[in-house]
Amino acid sequence: MVMERDDGTPLSGQISAYWTGLDRGWQAVILGVAVVGLHWMGQAI
């Protein structure tokens, strides 16, 4: 099931549009935080 916003646009389209709007630096920061978070969660288990 595709999640949709009130205007009918698929959520994935919203996210990718937002992502491409981000600066390269912010993309790197978000990816870095995600990788570190996943790694830390893996250690915690």
Short mmCIF file of N, CA and C in Angstrom, two decimals:
data_model
loop_
_atom_site.label_atom_id
_atom_site.label_comp_id
_atom_site.label_asym_id
_atom_site.label_seq_id
_atom_site.Cartn_x
_atom_site.Cartn_y
_atom_site.Cartn_z
N MET A 1 0.84 -1.19 0.00
CA MET A 1 0.00 0.00 0.00
C MET A 1 0.88 1.25 0.00
N VAL A 2 0.57 2.15 -0.90
CA VAL A 2 1.34 3.39 -1.00
C VAL A 2 0.70 4.44 -0.11
N MET A 3 1.50 4.99 0.80
CA MET A 3 0.96 6.05 1.66
C MET A 3 0.83 7.32 0.83
N GLU A 4 -0.28 8.01 0.98
CA GLU A 4 -0.49 9.23 0.21
C GLU A 4 -0.78 10.40 1.14
N ARG A 5 -0.41 11.56 0.69
CA ARG A 5 -0.75 12.76 1.44
C ARG A 5 -2.14 13.21 1.00
N ASP A 6 -2.63 14.25 1.64
CA ASP A 6 -3.99 14.71 1.35
C ASP A 6 -4.16 15.13 -0.11
N ASP A 7 -3.10 15.65 -0.70
CA ASP A 7 -3.23 16.11 -2.09
C ASP A 7 -3.10 14.97 -3.09
N GLY A 8 -2.87 13.75 -2.60
CA GLY A 8 -2.87 12.59 -3.49
C GLY A 8 -1.50 12.19 -4.02
N THR A 9 -0.46 12.97 -3.67
CA THR A 9 0.87 12.59 -4.14
C THR A 9 1.41 11.44 -3.30
N PRO A 10 2.03 10.45 -3.92
CA PRO A 10 2.62 9.36 -3.14
C PRO A 10 3.71 9.90 -2.22
N LEU A 11 3.80 9.31 -1.02
CA LEU A 11 4.75 9.79 -0.03
C LEU A 11 6.19 9.63 -0.52
N SER A 12 6.47 8.54 -1.23
CA SER A 12 7.82 8.32 -1.73
C SER A 12 8.26 9.44 -2.67
N GLY A 13 7.32 9.94 -3.46
CA GLY A 13 7.63 11.05 -4.36
C GLY A 13 7.95 12.31 -3.57
N GLN A 14 7.20 12.53 -2.49
CA GLN A 14 7.46 13.68 -1.62
C GLN A 14 8.86 13.59 -1.03
N ILE A 15 9.21 12.38 -0.54
CA ILE A 15 10.50 12.19 0.11
C ILE A 15 11.64 12.38 -0.89
N SER A 16 11.52 11.79 -2.08
CA SER A 16 12.60 11.91 -3.06
C SER A 16 12.74 13.35 -3.54
N ALA A 17 11.62 14.06 -3.65
CA ALA A 17 11.68 15.47 -4.05
C ALA A 17 12.38 16.28 -2.97
N TYR A 18 12.06 15.98 -1.71
CA TYR A 18 12.71 16.66 -0.59
C TYR A 18 14.19 16.33 -0.56
N TRP A 19 14.52 15.04 -0.80
CA TRP A 19 15.91 14.58 -0.76
C TRP A 19 16.74 15.27 -1.82
N THR A 20 16.21 15.36 -3.05
CA THR A 20 16.97 16.00 -4.13
C THR A 20 17.11 17.49 -3.86
N GLY A 21 16.19 18.06 -3.09
CA GLY A 21 16.27 19.47 -2.74
C GLY A 21 17.35 19.77 -1.71
N LEU A 22 17.80 18.74 -1.02
CA LEU A 22 18.82 18.93 0.01
C LEU A 22 20.20 19.15 -0.60
N ASP A 23 21.04 19.87 0.14
CA ASP A 23 22.43 20.02 -0.27
C ASP A 23 23.15 18.70 -0.12
N ARG A 24 24.24 18.54 -0.86
CA ARG A 24 25.07 17.33 -0.75
C ARG A 24 25.54 17.14 0.69
N GLY A 25 25.91 18.22 1.33
CA GLY A 25 26.40 18.13 2.70
C GLY A 25 25.36 17.55 3.64
N TRP A 26 24.12 18.01 3.50
CA TRP A 26 23.05 17.50 4.36
C TRP A 26 22.77 16.04 4.08
N GLN A 27 22.84 15.65 2.79
CA GLN A 27 22.64 14.24 2.44
C GLN A 27 23.70 13.40 3.14
N ALA A 28 24.95 13.86 3.11
CA ALA A 28 26.05 13.13 3.75
C ALA A 28 25.83 13.03 5.25
N VAL A 29 25.39 14.13 5.87
CA VAL A 29 25.14 14.13 7.31
C VAL A 29 24.05 13.13 7.67
N ILE A 30 22.94 13.16 6.94
CA ILE A 30 21.83 12.26 7.23
C ILE A 30 22.24 10.80 7.04
N LEU A 31 22.96 10.52 5.95
CA LEU A 31 23.42 9.15 5.71
C LEU A 31 24.39 8.72 6.80
N GLY A 32 25.29 9.61 7.19
CA GLY A 32 26.25 9.29 8.25
C GLY A 32 25.56 8.97 9.55
N VAL A 33 24.59 9.78 9.93
CA VAL A 33 23.84 9.54 11.16
C VAL A 33 23.10 8.21 11.09
N ALA A 34 22.50 7.93 9.94
CA ALA A 34 21.77 6.67 9.77
C ALA A 34 22.71 5.47 9.90
N VAL A 35 23.87 5.55 9.26
CA VAL A 35 24.84 4.44 9.32
C VAL A 35 25.34 4.23 10.74
N VAL A 36 25.71 5.32 11.41
CA VAL A 36 26.19 5.21 12.79
C VAL A 36 25.09 4.67 13.70
N GLY A 37 23.86 5.14 13.50
CA GLY A 37 22.74 4.67 14.31
C GLY A 37 22.50 3.18 14.12
N LEU A 38 22.52 2.72 12.87
CA LEU A 38 22.32 1.30 12.60
C LEU A 38 23.45 0.48 13.21
N HIS A 39 24.67 0.97 13.08
CA HIS A 39 25.83 0.27 13.63
C HIS A 39 25.72 0.17 15.15
N TRP A 40 25.33 1.28 15.77
CA TRP A 40 25.19 1.32 17.23
C TRP A 40 24.09 0.37 17.69
N MET A 41 22.98 0.35 16.95
CA MET A 41 21.89 -0.56 17.30
C MET A 41 22.34 -2.01 17.17
N GLY A 42 23.16 -2.28 16.15
CA GLY A 42 23.67 -3.63 15.96
C GLY A 42 24.55 -4.05 17.13
N GLN A 43 25.32 -3.10 17.67
CA GLN A 43 26.19 -3.38 18.82
C GLN A 43 25.36 -3.62 20.07
N ALA A 44 24.25 -2.90 20.19
CA ALA A 44 23.43 -2.96 21.41
C ALA A 44 22.71 -4.30 21.54
N ILE A 45 22.44 -4.94 20.40
CA ILE A 45 21.69 -6.20 20.45
C ILE A 45 22.58 -7.31 21.01
#
